[in-house]
């Protein structure tokens, strides 16, 4: 969160929330660590996996339940059977929205060499269509959040080879919409979440190789697949695991309140959005009310247990027919 957004939240939220129930605390890692020493009923955290581990460890001291929305390197598999122009538009929008600084952005593309040859000119055309010939002058293209993140992203640009973009300006915190090719799985850009306007393309020979590539890494927050073949989409869905899944588009599953949003494994724990948010913050408490009468009916459950009583209990609680049973 930027300093300006932090300030806005601290000033605005108290105007809309009951201060006796809600508090806004602006703090860094040290202060947050001290805050987590207190006992809470529930902790909802959004951030990096490393910080998520710290939050979960602190919560464990009080056995406090947690919801962790972390992140992950979200794969985007593009099959050879698809509308290349539509793929380029939807992938470019998802990757370069907010200068790539969203946790559900497609982090890298998996495709064949043949598809890469088709996709690169389509991406170049779409980037120009979205942001003009010079994206730096576009009011629709953002900047990197701070100097530290800019320098981190600049280091990642050394991976592979720049096929599109690559221009930077540290004073303006500007990194152009960039596509990298000749990227190897061992390259630095494939070792961490990018969170910037950089899209690496990794070559795979088939959908099976793409699935193996995805499954050999931590489970992502989102997984995308583009294909005109429903069988390919189903294959990727059924043989992989991720927090969320979206076929033939990017980011859009996030806005549907009818779908749960959250990670799995290294990308998070729990879910929210819409009613799922209400359920996340709700303890579902089992409750049975009985009256004091008809005590004679309870005699069968009390010891001593004779064979006669056991026979009656077994007969009363046994399954009578498929899909039905009688319980005392």
PDB file of C-alpha atoms in Angstrom:
ATOM      1  CA  UNK A   1       0.000   0.000   0.000  1.00  0.00           C
ATOM      2  CA  UNK A   2       1.386   3.420  -0.940  1.00  0.00           C
ATOM      3  CA  UNK A   3       1.752   6.198   1.631  1.00  0.00           C
ATOM      4  CA  UNK A   4      -0.997   8.209  -0.051  1.00  0.00           C
ATOM      5  CA  UNK A   5      -3.483   5.318   0.000  1.00  0.00           C
ATOM      6  CA  UNK A   6      -2.499   4.550   3.602  1.00  0.00           C
ATOM      7  CA  UNK A   7      -3.230   8.159   4.545  1.00  0.00           C
ATOM      8  CA  UNK A   8      -6.546   8.124   2.665  1.00  0.00           C
ATOM      9  CA  UNK A   9      -7.664   4.933   4.434  1.00  0.00           C
ATOM     10  CA  UNK A  10      -6.702   6.304   7.846  1.00  0.00           C
ATOM     11  CA  UNK A  11      -8.641   9.521   7.235  1.00  0.00           C
ATOM     12  CA  UNK A  12     -11.684   8.180   5.395  1.00  0.00           C
ATOM     13  CA  UNK A  13     -12.605   4.900   7.119  1.00  0.00           C
ATOM     14  CA  UNK A  14     -13.308   6.461  10.558  1.00  0.00           C
ATOM     15  CA  UNK A  15     -15.886   8.659   8.829  1.00  0.00           C
ATOM     16  CA  UNK A  16     -17.896   5.602   7.786  1.00  0.00           C
ATOM     17  CA  UNK A  17     -17.190   3.020  10.499  1.00  0.00           C
ATOM     18  CA  UNK A  18     -18.064   2.984  14.191  1.00  0.00           C
ATOM     19  CA  UNK A  19     -14.842   3.925  15.969  1.00  0.00           C
ATOM     20  CA  UNK A  20     -15.858   1.836  18.978  1.00  0.00           C
ATOM     21  CA  UNK A  21     -15.807  -1.243  16.757  1.00  0.00           C
ATOM     22  CA  UNK A  22     -13.158  -0.456  14.119  1.00  0.00           C
ATOM     23  CA  UNK A  23      -9.667   0.998  14.355  1.00  0.00           C
ATOM     24  CA  UNK A  24      -7.236   1.941  11.588  1.00  0.00           C
ATOM     25  CA  UNK A  25      -3.571   1.499  12.468  1.00  0.00           C
ATOM     26  CA  UNK A  26      -0.865   2.591  10.027  1.00  0.00           C
ATOM     27  CA  UNK A  27       2.347   0.757  10.764  1.00  0.00           C
ATOM     28  CA  UNK A  28       5.363  -1.049   9.386  1.00  0.00           C
ATOM     29  CA  UNK A  29       6.593  -4.596   9.920  1.00  0.00           C
ATOM     30  CA  UNK A  30       7.878  -3.949  13.449  1.00  0.00           C
ATOM     31  CA  UNK A  31       4.666  -2.349  14.659  1.00  0.00           C
ATOM     32  CA  UNK A  32       2.538  -4.992  12.972  1.00  0.00           C
ATOM     33  CA  UNK A  33       4.554  -7.726  14.687  1.00  0.00           C
ATOM     34  CA  UNK A  34       3.836  -6.095  18.047  1.00  0.00           C
ATOM     35  CA  UNK A  35       0.156  -5.806  17.155  1.00  0.00           C
ATOM     36  CA  UNK A  36       0.015  -9.523  16.338  1.00  0.00           C
ATOM     37  CA  UNK A  37       1.192 -10.364  19.852  1.00  0.00           C
ATOM     38  CA  UNK A  38      -2.333  -9.536  21.005  1.00  0.00           C
ATOM     39  CA  UNK A  39      -5.152 -12.052  20.967  1.00  0.00           C
ATOM     40  CA  UNK A  40      -7.758 -11.589  18.229  1.00  0.00           C
ATOM     41  CA  UNK A  41     -10.869 -13.560  17.312  1.00  0.00           C
ATOM     42  CA  UNK A  42      -9.870 -13.674  13.652  1.00  0.00           C
ATOM     43  CA  UNK A  43      -7.066 -12.353  11.433  1.00  0.00           C
ATOM     44  CA  UNK A  44      -7.546 -11.501   7.748  1.00  0.00           C
ATOM     45  CA  UNK A  45      -4.247 -10.799   5.993  1.00  0.00           C
ATOM     46  CA  UNK A  46      -3.341  -9.800   2.446  1.00  0.00           C
ATOM     47  CA  UNK A  47       0.313  -9.729   1.447  1.00  0.00           C
ATOM     48  CA  UNK A  48       3.306 -11.836   0.485  1.00  0.00           C
ATOM     49  CA  UNK A  49       3.770 -15.531   1.354  1.00  0.00           C
ATOM     50  CA  UNK A  50       6.734 -14.662   3.607  1.00  0.00           C
ATOM     51  CA  UNK A  51       4.631 -12.208   5.614  1.00  0.00           C
ATOM     52  CA  UNK A  52       1.766 -14.710   5.593  1.00  0.00           C
ATOM     53  CA  UNK A  53       3.986 -17.234   7.390  1.00  0.00           C
ATOM     54  CA  UNK A  54       4.805 -14.629  10.053  1.00  0.00           C
ATOM     55  CA  UNK A  55       1.119 -13.793  10.547  1.00  0.00           C
ATOM     56  CA  UNK A  56       0.157 -17.463  10.761  1.00  0.00           C
ATOM     57  CA  UNK A  57       2.952 -18.180  13.268  1.00  0.00           C
ATOM     58  CA  UNK A  58       1.824 -15.277  15.465  1.00  0.00           C
ATOM     59  CA  UNK A  59      -1.812 -16.382  15.232  1.00  0.00           C
ATOM     60  CA  UNK A  60      -0.843 -19.917  16.259  1.00  0.00           C
ATOM     61  CA  UNK A  61       0.317 -18.630  19.650  1.00  0.00           C
ATOM     62  CA  UNK A  62      -3.337 -17.887  20.474  1.00  0.00           C
ATOM     63  CA  UNK A  63      -4.885 -20.528  18.174  1.00  0.00           C
ATOM     64  CA  UNK A  64      -6.460 -17.671  16.253  1.00  0.00           C
ATOM     65  CA  UNK A  65      -8.038 -18.643  12.897  1.00  0.00           C
ATOM     66  CA  UNK A  66      -6.677 -16.817   9.859  1.00  0.00           C
ATOM     67  CA  UNK A  67      -7.627 -15.922   6.307  1.00  0.00           C
ATOM     68  CA  UNK A  68      -4.527 -15.426   4.153  1.00  0.00           C
ATOM     69  CA  UNK A  69      -4.795 -13.914   0.680  1.00  0.00           C
ATOM     70  CA  UNK A  70      -1.222 -14.081  -0.561  1.00  0.00           C
ATOM     71  CA  UNK A  71      -0.110 -14.328  -4.169  1.00  0.00           C
ATOM     72  CA  UNK A  72       1.560 -16.556  -6.667  1.00  0.00           C
ATOM     73  CA  UNK A  73       3.046 -16.833 -10.120  1.00  0.00           C
ATOM     74  CA  UNK A  74      -0.168 -17.162 -12.079  1.00  0.00           C
ATOM     75  CA  UNK A  75       0.338 -19.278 -15.223  1.00  0.00           C
ATOM     76  CA  UNK A  76      -1.413 -18.528 -18.498  1.00  0.00           C
ATOM     77  CA  UNK A  77      -1.443 -21.391 -20.976  1.00  0.00           C
ATOM     78  CA  UNK A  78      -2.272 -20.457 -24.579  1.00  0.00           C
ATOM     79  CA  UNK A  79      -3.054 -23.406 -26.835  1.00  0.00           C
ATOM     80  CA  UNK A  80      -2.517 -23.472 -30.587  1.00  0.00           C
ATOM     81  CA  UNK A  81      -6.296 -23.471 -31.154  1.00  0.00           C
ATOM     82  CA  UNK A  82      -7.555 -20.007 -30.249  1.00  0.00           C
ATOM     83  CA  UNK A  83      -8.285 -16.547 -31.603  1.00  0.00           C
ATOM     84  CA  UNK A  84      -4.852 -14.903 -31.318  1.00  0.00           C
ATOM     85  CA  UNK A  85      -6.177 -11.326 -31.406  1.00  0.00           C
ATOM     86  CA  UNK A  86      -8.648 -11.981 -28.580  1.00  0.00           C
ATOM     87  CA  UNK A  87      -5.947 -13.723 -26.550  1.00  0.00           C
ATOM     88  CA  UNK A  88      -3.566 -10.781 -27.039  1.00  0.00           C
ATOM     89  CA  UNK A  89      -6.171  -8.231 -25.940  1.00  0.00           C
ATOM     90  CA  UNK A  90      -7.252 -10.146 -22.851  1.00  0.00           C
ATOM     91  CA  UNK A  91      -3.758 -11.155 -21.753  1.00  0.00           C
ATOM     92  CA  UNK A  92      -2.331  -7.654 -22.307  1.00  0.00           C
ATOM     93  CA  UNK A  93      -5.190  -6.077 -20.351  1.00  0.00           C
ATOM     94  CA  UNK A  94      -4.761  -8.528 -17.469  1.00  0.00           C
ATOM     95  CA  UNK A  95      -0.964  -8.201 -17.379  1.00  0.00           C
ATOM     96  CA  UNK A  96      -0.591  -4.432 -17.820  1.00  0.00           C
ATOM     97  CA  UNK A  97      -3.641  -3.256 -15.845  1.00  0.00           C
ATOM     98  CA  UNK A  98      -2.310  -1.010 -13.034  1.00  0.00           C
ATOM     99  CA  UNK A  99       1.150  -1.512 -14.548  1.00  0.00           C
ATOM    100  CA  UNK A 100       0.945  -5.198 -13.702  1.00  0.00           C
ATOM    101  CA  UNK A 101       0.649  -4.579  -9.973  1.00  0.00           C
ATOM    102  CA  UNK A 102      -2.247  -6.912  -9.169  1.00  0.00           C
ATOM    103  CA  UNK A 103      -1.979 -10.246  -7.397  1.00  0.00           C
ATOM    104  CA  UNK A 104      -4.111 -12.041 -10.018  1.00  0.00           C
ATOM    105  CA  UNK A 105      -2.335 -10.777 -13.143  1.00  0.00           C
ATOM    106  CA  UNK A 106      -1.130 -13.483 -15.540  1.00  0.00           C
ATOM    107  CA  UNK A 107       2.496 -13.829 -14.446  1.00  0.00           C
ATOM    108  CA  UNK A 108       3.831 -15.725 -17.443  1.00  0.00           C
ATOM    109  CA  UNK A 109       2.612 -17.320 -20.670  1.00  0.00           C
ATOM    110  CA  UNK A 110       3.119 -20.968 -21.589  1.00  0.00           C
ATOM    111  CA  UNK A 111       2.761 -21.715 -25.299  1.00  0.00           C
ATOM    112  CA  UNK A 112       4.378 -23.439 -28.249  1.00  0.00           C
ATOM    113  CA  UNK A 113       7.009 -21.734 -30.377  1.00  0.00           C
ATOM    114  CA  UNK A 114       4.473 -21.538 -33.199  1.00  0.00           C
ATOM    115  CA  UNK A 115       1.965 -19.705 -30.988  1.00  0.00           C
ATOM    116  CA  UNK A 116       4.672 -17.343 -29.733  1.00  0.00           C
ATOM    117  CA  UNK A 117       5.405 -16.298 -33.326  1.00  0.00           C
ATOM    118  CA  UNK A 118       1.717 -15.412 -33.785  1.00  0.00           C
ATOM    119  CA  UNK A 119       1.244 -13.876 -30.340  1.00  0.00           C
ATOM    120  CA  UNK A 120       4.160 -11.400 -30.352  1.00  0.00           C
ATOM    121  CA  UNK A 121       2.944  -9.177 -33.244  1.00  0.00           C
ATOM    122  CA  UNK A 122      -0.610  -9.375 -31.860  1.00  0.00           C
ATOM    123  CA  UNK A 123       0.594  -8.224 -28.424  1.00  0.00           C
ATOM    124  CA  UNK A 124       2.625  -5.398 -29.960  1.00  0.00           C
ATOM    125  CA  UNK A 125      -0.426  -4.202 -31.888  1.00  0.00           C
ATOM    126  CA  UNK A 126      -2.683  -4.391 -28.837  1.00  0.00           C
ATOM    127  CA  UNK A 127      -0.219  -2.528 -26.580  1.00  0.00           C
ATOM    128  CA  UNK A 128      -0.117   0.290 -29.138  1.00  0.00           C
ATOM    129  CA  UNK A 129      -3.897   0.225 -29.384  1.00  0.00           C
ATOM    130  CA  UNK A 130      -4.294   0.430 -25.589  1.00  0.00           C
ATOM    131  CA  UNK A 131      -1.517   2.883 -24.690  1.00  0.00           C
ATOM    132  CA  UNK A 132      -0.396   4.535 -27.920  1.00  0.00           C
ATOM    133  CA  UNK A 133       2.996   4.447 -29.607  1.00  0.00           C
ATOM    134  CA  UNK A 134       4.580   5.815 -26.410  1.00  0.00           C
ATOM    135  CA  UNK A 135       2.872   4.259 -23.336  1.00  0.00           C
ATOM    136  CA  UNK A 136       4.765   6.678 -21.084  1.00  0.00           C
ATOM    137  CA  UNK A 137       2.502   9.474 -22.350  1.00  0.00           C
ATOM    138  CA  UNK A 138      -0.679   7.455 -21.834  1.00  0.00           C
ATOM    139  CA  UNK A 139      -2.949   8.518 -18.978  1.00  0.00           C
ATOM    140  CA  UNK A 140      -4.159   4.898 -18.846  1.00  0.00           C
ATOM    141  CA  UNK A 141      -0.788   3.377 -17.992  1.00  0.00           C
ATOM    142  CA  UNK A 142       0.425   3.498 -14.385  1.00  0.00           C
ATOM    143  CA  UNK A 143       3.749   3.770 -12.603  1.00  0.00           C
ATOM    144  CA  UNK A 144       5.619   1.472 -10.237  1.00  0.00           C
ATOM    145  CA  UNK A 145       4.650   1.939  -6.611  1.00  0.00           C
ATOM    146  CA  UNK A 146       8.095   2.959  -5.265  1.00  0.00           C
ATOM    147  CA  UNK A 147      11.853   3.007  -5.917  1.00  0.00           C
ATOM    148  CA  UNK A 148      12.499  -0.318  -4.202  1.00  0.00           C
ATOM    149  CA  UNK A 149       9.996  -2.128  -6.409  1.00  0.00           C
ATOM    150  CA  UNK A 150      11.302  -0.344  -9.501  1.00  0.00           C
ATOM    151  CA  UNK A 151      14.856  -1.547  -8.843  1.00  0.00           C
ATOM    152  CA  UNK A 152      13.646  -5.089  -8.195  1.00  0.00           C
ATOM    153  CA  UNK A 153      11.751  -5.127 -11.506  1.00  0.00           C
ATOM    154  CA  UNK A 154      14.717  -3.639 -13.350  1.00  0.00           C
ATOM    155  CA  UNK A 155      16.806  -6.603 -12.208  1.00  0.00           C
ATOM    156  CA  UNK A 156      14.147  -9.016 -13.502  1.00  0.00           C
ATOM    157  CA  UNK A 157      14.321  -7.399 -16.955  1.00  0.00           C
ATOM    158  CA  UNK A 158      17.713  -9.061 -17.385  1.00  0.00           C
ATOM    159  CA  UNK A 159      16.013 -12.433 -17.775  1.00  0.00           C
ATOM    160  CA  UNK A 160      15.571 -13.750 -21.305  1.00  0.00           C
ATOM    161  CA  UNK A 161      15.437 -11.275 -24.190  1.00  0.00           C
ATOM    162  CA  UNK A 162      13.218  -8.219 -24.608  1.00  0.00           C
ATOM    163  CA  UNK A 163      10.878  -8.706 -27.564  1.00  0.00           C
ATOM    164  CA  UNK A 164       8.509  -5.797 -26.837  1.00  0.00           C
ATOM    165  CA  UNK A 165       9.070  -2.688 -24.707  1.00  0.00           C
ATOM    166  CA  UNK A 166      11.820  -2.747 -22.115  1.00  0.00           C
ATOM    167  CA  UNK A 167      12.184   1.048 -21.726  1.00  0.00           C
ATOM    168  CA  UNK A 168      12.584   2.363 -18.168  1.00  0.00           C
ATOM    169  CA  UNK A 169      12.898   5.703 -16.355  1.00  0.00           C
ATOM    170  CA  UNK A 170      13.722   5.507 -12.653  1.00  0.00           C
ATOM    171  CA  UNK A 171      12.913   9.181 -11.972  1.00  0.00           C
ATOM    172  CA  UNK A 172       9.390   8.644 -13.289  1.00  0.00           C
ATOM    173  CA  UNK A 173       9.158   5.067 -11.908  1.00  0.00           C
ATOM    174  CA  UNK A 174       8.204   4.067 -15.437  1.00  0.00           C
ATOM    175  CA  UNK A 175       8.612   0.631 -16.962  1.00  0.00           C
ATOM    176  CA  UNK A 176       7.097   0.168 -20.401  1.00  0.00           C
ATOM    177  CA  UNK A 177       4.737  -2.746 -21.142  1.00  0.00           C
ATOM    178  CA  UNK A 178       7.319  -5.451 -21.772  1.00  0.00           C
ATOM    179  CA  UNK A 179       7.295  -8.958 -23.220  1.00  0.00           C
ATOM    180  CA  UNK A 180      10.283 -11.264 -22.701  1.00  0.00           C
ATOM    181  CA  UNK A 181      11.157 -14.304 -24.816  1.00  0.00           C
ATOM    182  CA  UNK A 182      13.874 -16.977 -24.578  1.00  0.00           C
ATOM    183  CA  UNK A 183      13.034 -17.185 -20.879  1.00  0.00           C
ATOM    184  CA  UNK A 184      14.318 -20.240 -19.018  1.00  0.00           C
ATOM    185  CA  UNK A 185      12.616 -21.763 -15.945  1.00  0.00           C
ATOM    186  CA  UNK A 186      15.801 -21.066 -13.961  1.00  0.00           C
ATOM    187  CA  UNK A 187      15.830 -17.331 -14.792  1.00  0.00           C
ATOM    188  CA  UNK A 188      15.321 -14.874 -11.883  1.00  0.00           C
ATOM    189  CA  UNK A 189      11.995 -13.661 -13.287  1.00  0.00           C
ATOM    190  CA  UNK A 190      10.596 -17.187 -12.887  1.00  0.00           C
ATOM    191  CA  UNK A 191      11.600 -17.405  -9.208  1.00  0.00           C
ATOM    192  CA  UNK A 192       9.321 -14.722  -7.747  1.00  0.00           C
ATOM    193  CA  UNK A 193       6.012 -12.944  -8.272  1.00  0.00           C
ATOM    194  CA  UNK A 194       6.591 -10.178 -10.815  1.00  0.00           C
ATOM    195  CA  UNK A 195       4.016  -7.528  -9.809  1.00  0.00           C
ATOM    196  CA  UNK A 196       5.020  -5.290 -12.699  1.00  0.00           C
ATOM    197  CA  UNK A 197       4.376  -4.709 -16.426  1.00  0.00           C
ATOM    198  CA  UNK A 198       6.592  -7.557 -17.599  1.00  0.00           C
ATOM    199  CA  UNK A 199       5.280 -10.672 -19.346  1.00  0.00           C
ATOM    200  CA  UNK A 200       7.698 -13.596 -19.852  1.00  0.00           C
ATOM    201  CA  UNK A 201       6.874 -16.270 -22.430  1.00  0.00           C
ATOM    202  CA  UNK A 202       8.059 -19.812 -21.697  1.00  0.00           C
ATOM    203  CA  UNK A 203       7.993 -22.326 -24.537  1.00  0.00           C
ATOM    204  CA  UNK A 204       6.319 -25.724 -24.028  1.00  0.00           C
ATOM    205  CA  UNK A 205       5.680 -28.424 -26.616  1.00  0.00           C
ATOM    206  CA  UNK A 206       2.174 -29.448 -25.553  1.00  0.00           C
ATOM    207  CA  UNK A 207      -0.627 -29.064 -23.029  1.00  0.00           C
ATOM    208  CA  UNK A 208       0.810 -32.020 -21.097  1.00  0.00           C
ATOM    209  CA  UNK A 209       4.156 -30.259 -20.750  1.00  0.00           C
ATOM    210  CA  UNK A 210       2.373 -27.068 -19.665  1.00  0.00           C
ATOM    211  CA  UNK A 211       0.445 -28.976 -16.989  1.00  0.00           C
ATOM    212  CA  UNK A 212       3.648 -30.615 -15.727  1.00  0.00           C
ATOM    213  CA  UNK A 213       5.327 -27.191 -15.619  1.00  0.00           C
ATOM    214  CA  UNK A 214       2.481 -25.768 -13.540  1.00  0.00           C
ATOM    215  CA  UNK A 215       2.285 -28.764 -11.189  1.00  0.00           C
ATOM    216  CA  UNK A 216       6.026 -28.699 -10.506  1.00  0.00           C
ATOM    217  CA  UNK A 217       5.648 -25.270  -8.872  1.00  0.00           C
ATOM    218  CA  UNK A 218       3.760 -23.790  -5.925  1.00  0.00           C
ATOM    219  CA  UNK A 219       0.008 -23.621  -6.436  1.00  0.00           C
ATOM    220  CA  UNK A 220      -0.902 -20.164  -7.796  1.00  0.00           C
ATOM    221  CA  UNK A 221      -3.620 -17.742  -6.782  1.00  0.00           C
ATOM    222  CA  UNK A 222      -5.057 -17.823 -10.312  1.00  0.00           C
ATOM    223  CA  UNK A 223      -4.631 -20.004 -13.378  1.00  0.00           C
ATOM    224  CA  UNK A 224      -5.583 -19.008 -16.917  1.00  0.00           C
ATOM    225  CA  UNK A 225      -6.026 -21.075 -20.063  1.00  0.00           C
ATOM    226  CA  UNK A 226      -6.926 -19.943 -23.579  1.00  0.00           C
ATOM    227  CA  UNK A 227      -8.238 -22.484 -26.048  1.00  0.00           C
ATOM    228  CA  UNK A 228     -11.092 -22.952 -28.500  1.00  0.00           C
ATOM    229  CA  UNK A 229     -11.050 -26.625 -27.561  1.00  0.00           C
ATOM    230  CA  UNK A 230     -13.187 -27.320 -24.483  1.00  0.00           C
ATOM    231  CA  UNK A 231     -11.297 -30.565 -23.910  1.00  0.00           C
ATOM    232  CA  UNK A 232      -8.039 -28.650 -23.471  1.00  0.00           C
ATOM    233  CA  UNK A 233      -9.669 -26.281 -20.994  1.00  0.00           C
ATOM    234  CA  UNK A 234     -11.135 -29.224 -19.050  1.00  0.00           C
ATOM    235  CA  UNK A 235      -7.797 -31.014 -19.077  1.00  0.00           C
ATOM    236  CA  UNK A 236      -5.973 -28.054 -17.514  1.00  0.00           C
ATOM    237  CA  UNK A 237      -8.751 -27.506 -14.967  1.00  0.00           C
ATOM    238  CA  UNK A 238      -8.937 -31.137 -13.871  1.00  0.00           C
ATOM    239  CA  UNK A 239      -5.198 -31.843 -13.708  1.00  0.00           C
ATOM    240  CA  UNK A 240      -4.010 -28.718 -11.876  1.00  0.00           C
ATOM    241  CA  UNK A 241      -4.689 -26.968  -8.571  1.00  0.00           C
ATOM    242  CA  UNK A 242      -4.992 -23.218  -7.989  1.00  0.00           C
ATOM    243  CA  UNK A 243      -6.853 -20.679  -5.899  1.00  0.00           C
ATOM    244  CA  UNK A 244      -9.027 -19.651  -8.841  1.00  0.00           C
ATOM    245  CA  UNK A 245      -9.412 -20.603 -12.496  1.00  0.00           C
ATOM    246  CA  UNK A 246     -10.474 -18.616 -15.553  1.00  0.00           C
ATOM    247  CA  UNK A 247     -10.668 -19.831 -19.144  1.00  0.00           C
ATOM    248  CA  UNK A 248     -10.394 -17.566 -22.176  1.00  0.00           C
ATOM    249  CA  UNK A 249     -10.064 -14.397 -20.109  1.00  0.00           C
ATOM    250  CA  UNK A 250      -8.039 -12.846 -17.293  1.00  0.00           C
ATOM    251  CA  UNK A 251      -8.986 -11.200 -13.973  1.00  0.00           C
ATOM    252  CA  UNK A 252     -12.732 -11.433 -14.598  1.00  0.00           C
ATOM    253  CA  UNK A 253     -13.362 -14.269 -12.135  1.00  0.00           C
ATOM    254  CA  UNK A 254     -12.249 -11.828  -9.440  1.00  0.00           C
ATOM    255  CA  UNK A 255     -15.218  -9.473  -9.896  1.00  0.00           C
ATOM    256  CA  UNK A 256     -17.942 -12.117  -9.610  1.00  0.00           C
ATOM    257  CA  UNK A 257     -19.264 -12.089  -6.050  1.00  0.00           C
ATOM    258  CA  UNK A 258     -20.945 -15.423  -6.746  1.00  0.00           C
ATOM    259  CA  UNK A 259     -17.490 -17.057  -6.898  1.00  0.00           C
ATOM    260  CA  UNK A 260     -15.195 -17.581  -3.895  1.00  0.00           C
ATOM    261  CA  UNK A 261     -11.837 -15.837  -4.121  1.00  0.00           C
ATOM    262  CA  UNK A 262      -8.749 -17.052  -2.302  1.00  0.00           C
ATOM    263  CA  UNK A 263      -5.564 -19.022  -2.578  1.00  0.00           C
ATOM    264  CA  UNK A 264      -4.422 -22.531  -1.806  1.00  0.00           C
ATOM    265  CA  UNK A 265      -1.151 -23.640  -0.288  1.00  0.00           C
ATOM    266  CA  UNK A 266       1.528 -20.997  -0.802  1.00  0.00           C
ATOM    267  CA  UNK A 267      -0.977 -18.610  -2.419  1.00  0.00           C
ATOM    268  CA  UNK A 268      -3.267 -18.438   0.583  1.00  0.00           C
ATOM    269  CA  UNK A 269      -5.797 -19.956   2.921  1.00  0.00           C
ATOM    270  CA  UNK A 270      -9.552 -19.413   3.027  1.00  0.00           C
ATOM    271  CA  UNK A 271     -11.918 -17.552   0.705  1.00  0.00           C
ATOM    272  CA  UNK A 272     -14.030 -14.412   0.517  1.00  0.00           C
ATOM    273  CA  UNK A 273     -16.115 -12.117  -1.777  1.00  0.00           C
ATOM    274  CA  UNK A 274     -19.885 -11.764  -1.592  1.00  0.00           C
ATOM    275  CA  UNK A 275     -21.522 -14.091   0.911  1.00  0.00           C
ATOM    276  CA  UNK A 276     -18.225 -15.994   1.189  1.00  0.00           C
ATOM    277  CA  UNK A 277     -16.861 -12.951   3.037  1.00  0.00           C
ATOM    278  CA  UNK A 278     -19.757 -13.056   5.503  1.00  0.00           C
ATOM    279  CA  UNK A 279     -19.196 -16.775   6.027  1.00  0.00           C
ATOM    280  CA  UNK A 280     -15.462 -16.235   6.538  1.00  0.00           C
ATOM    281  CA  UNK A 281     -16.107 -13.868   9.433  1.00  0.00           C
ATOM    282  CA  UNK A 282     -18.911 -15.998  10.863  1.00  0.00           C
ATOM    283  CA  UNK A 283     -18.530 -18.834  13.359  1.00  0.00           C
ATOM    284  CA  UNK A 284     -21.075 -21.491  12.423  1.00  0.00           C
ATOM    285  CA  UNK A 285     -22.130 -22.636  15.870  1.00  0.00           C
ATOM    286  CA  UNK A 286     -24.048 -25.900  16.207  1.00  0.00           C
ATOM    287  CA  UNK A 287     -26.897 -25.568  18.703  1.00  0.00           C
ATOM    288  CA  UNK A 288     -29.507 -28.041  20.008  1.00  0.00           C
ATOM    289  CA  UNK A 289     -32.401 -27.051  22.310  1.00  0.00           C
ATOM    290  CA  UNK A 290     -34.319 -29.776  24.210  1.00  0.00           C
ATOM    291  CA  UNK A 291     -36.962 -29.703  26.858  1.00  0.00           C
ATOM    292  CA  UNK A 292     -36.886 -31.573  30.173  1.00  0.00           C
ATOM    293  CA  UNK A 293     -39.772 -33.916  29.418  1.00  0.00           C
ATOM    294  CA  UNK A 294     -40.020 -37.466  27.977  1.00  0.00           C
ATOM    295  CA  UNK A 295     -37.041 -38.675  30.001  1.00  0.00           C
ATOM    296  CA  UNK A 296     -38.299 -42.237  29.694  1.00  0.00           C
ATOM    297  CA  UNK A 297     -37.306 -42.206  26.021  1.00  0.00           C
ATOM    298  CA  UNK A 298     -33.676 -41.693  27.064  1.00  0.00           C
ATOM    299  CA  UNK A 299     -33.541 -44.880  29.139  1.00  0.00           C
ATOM    300  CA  UNK A 300     -32.136 -46.943  26.264  1.00  0.00           C
ATOM    301  CA  UNK A 301     -28.977 -44.803  26.046  1.00  0.00           C
ATOM    302  CA  UNK A 302     -28.074 -45.109  29.716  1.00  0.00           C
ATOM    303  CA  UNK A 303     -26.055 -48.023  31.171  1.00  0.00           C
ATOM    304  CA  UNK A 304     -26.142 -50.819  32.065  1.00  0.00           C
ATOM    305  CA  UNK A 305     -26.404 -52.024  28.434  1.00  0.00           C
ATOM    306  CA  UNK A 306     -28.175 -55.346  28.063  1.00  0.00           C
ATOM    307  CA  UNK A 307     -28.314 -57.291  24.805  1.00  0.00           C
ATOM    308  CA  UNK A 308     -31.996 -56.425  24.628  1.00  0.00           C
ATOM    309  CA  UNK A 309     -31.268 -52.677  24.800  1.00  0.00           C
ATOM    310  CA  UNK A 310     -28.422 -52.911  22.290  1.00  0.00           C
ATOM    311  CA  UNK A 311     -30.724 -54.784  19.895  1.00  0.00           C
ATOM    312  CA  UNK A 312     -33.408 -52.100  20.153  1.00  0.00           C
ATOM    313  CA  UNK A 313     -30.854 -49.279  19.613  1.00  0.00           C
ATOM    314  CA  UNK A 314     -29.352 -51.045  16.572  1.00  0.00           C
ATOM    315  CA  UNK A 315     -32.781 -51.658  15.090  1.00  0.00           C
ATOM    316  CA  UNK A 316     -33.905 -48.066  15.704  1.00  0.00           C
ATOM    317  CA  UNK A 317     -30.755 -46.441  14.283  1.00  0.00           C
ATOM    318  CA  UNK A 318     -30.156 -48.829  11.373  1.00  0.00           C
ATOM    319  CA  UNK A 319     -30.644 -47.858   7.725  1.00  0.00           C
ATOM    320  CA  UNK A 320     -34.131 -48.937   6.664  1.00  0.00           C
ATOM    321  CA  UNK A 321     -33.679 -48.375   2.953  1.00  0.00           C
ATOM    322  CA  UNK A 322     -31.364 -46.454   0.653  1.00  0.00           C
ATOM    323  CA  UNK A 323     -31.126 -42.776   1.494  1.00  0.00           C
ATOM    324  CA  UNK A 324     -33.099 -42.928   4.746  1.00  0.00           C
ATOM    325  CA  UNK A 325     -32.382 -43.721   8.395  1.00  0.00           C
ATOM    326  CA  UNK A 326     -34.050 -43.261  11.742  1.00  0.00           C
ATOM    327  CA  UNK A 327     -32.193 -41.545  14.574  1.00  0.00           C
ATOM    328  CA  UNK A 328     -33.116 -41.413  18.243  1.00  0.00           C
TER     329      UNK A 328
END
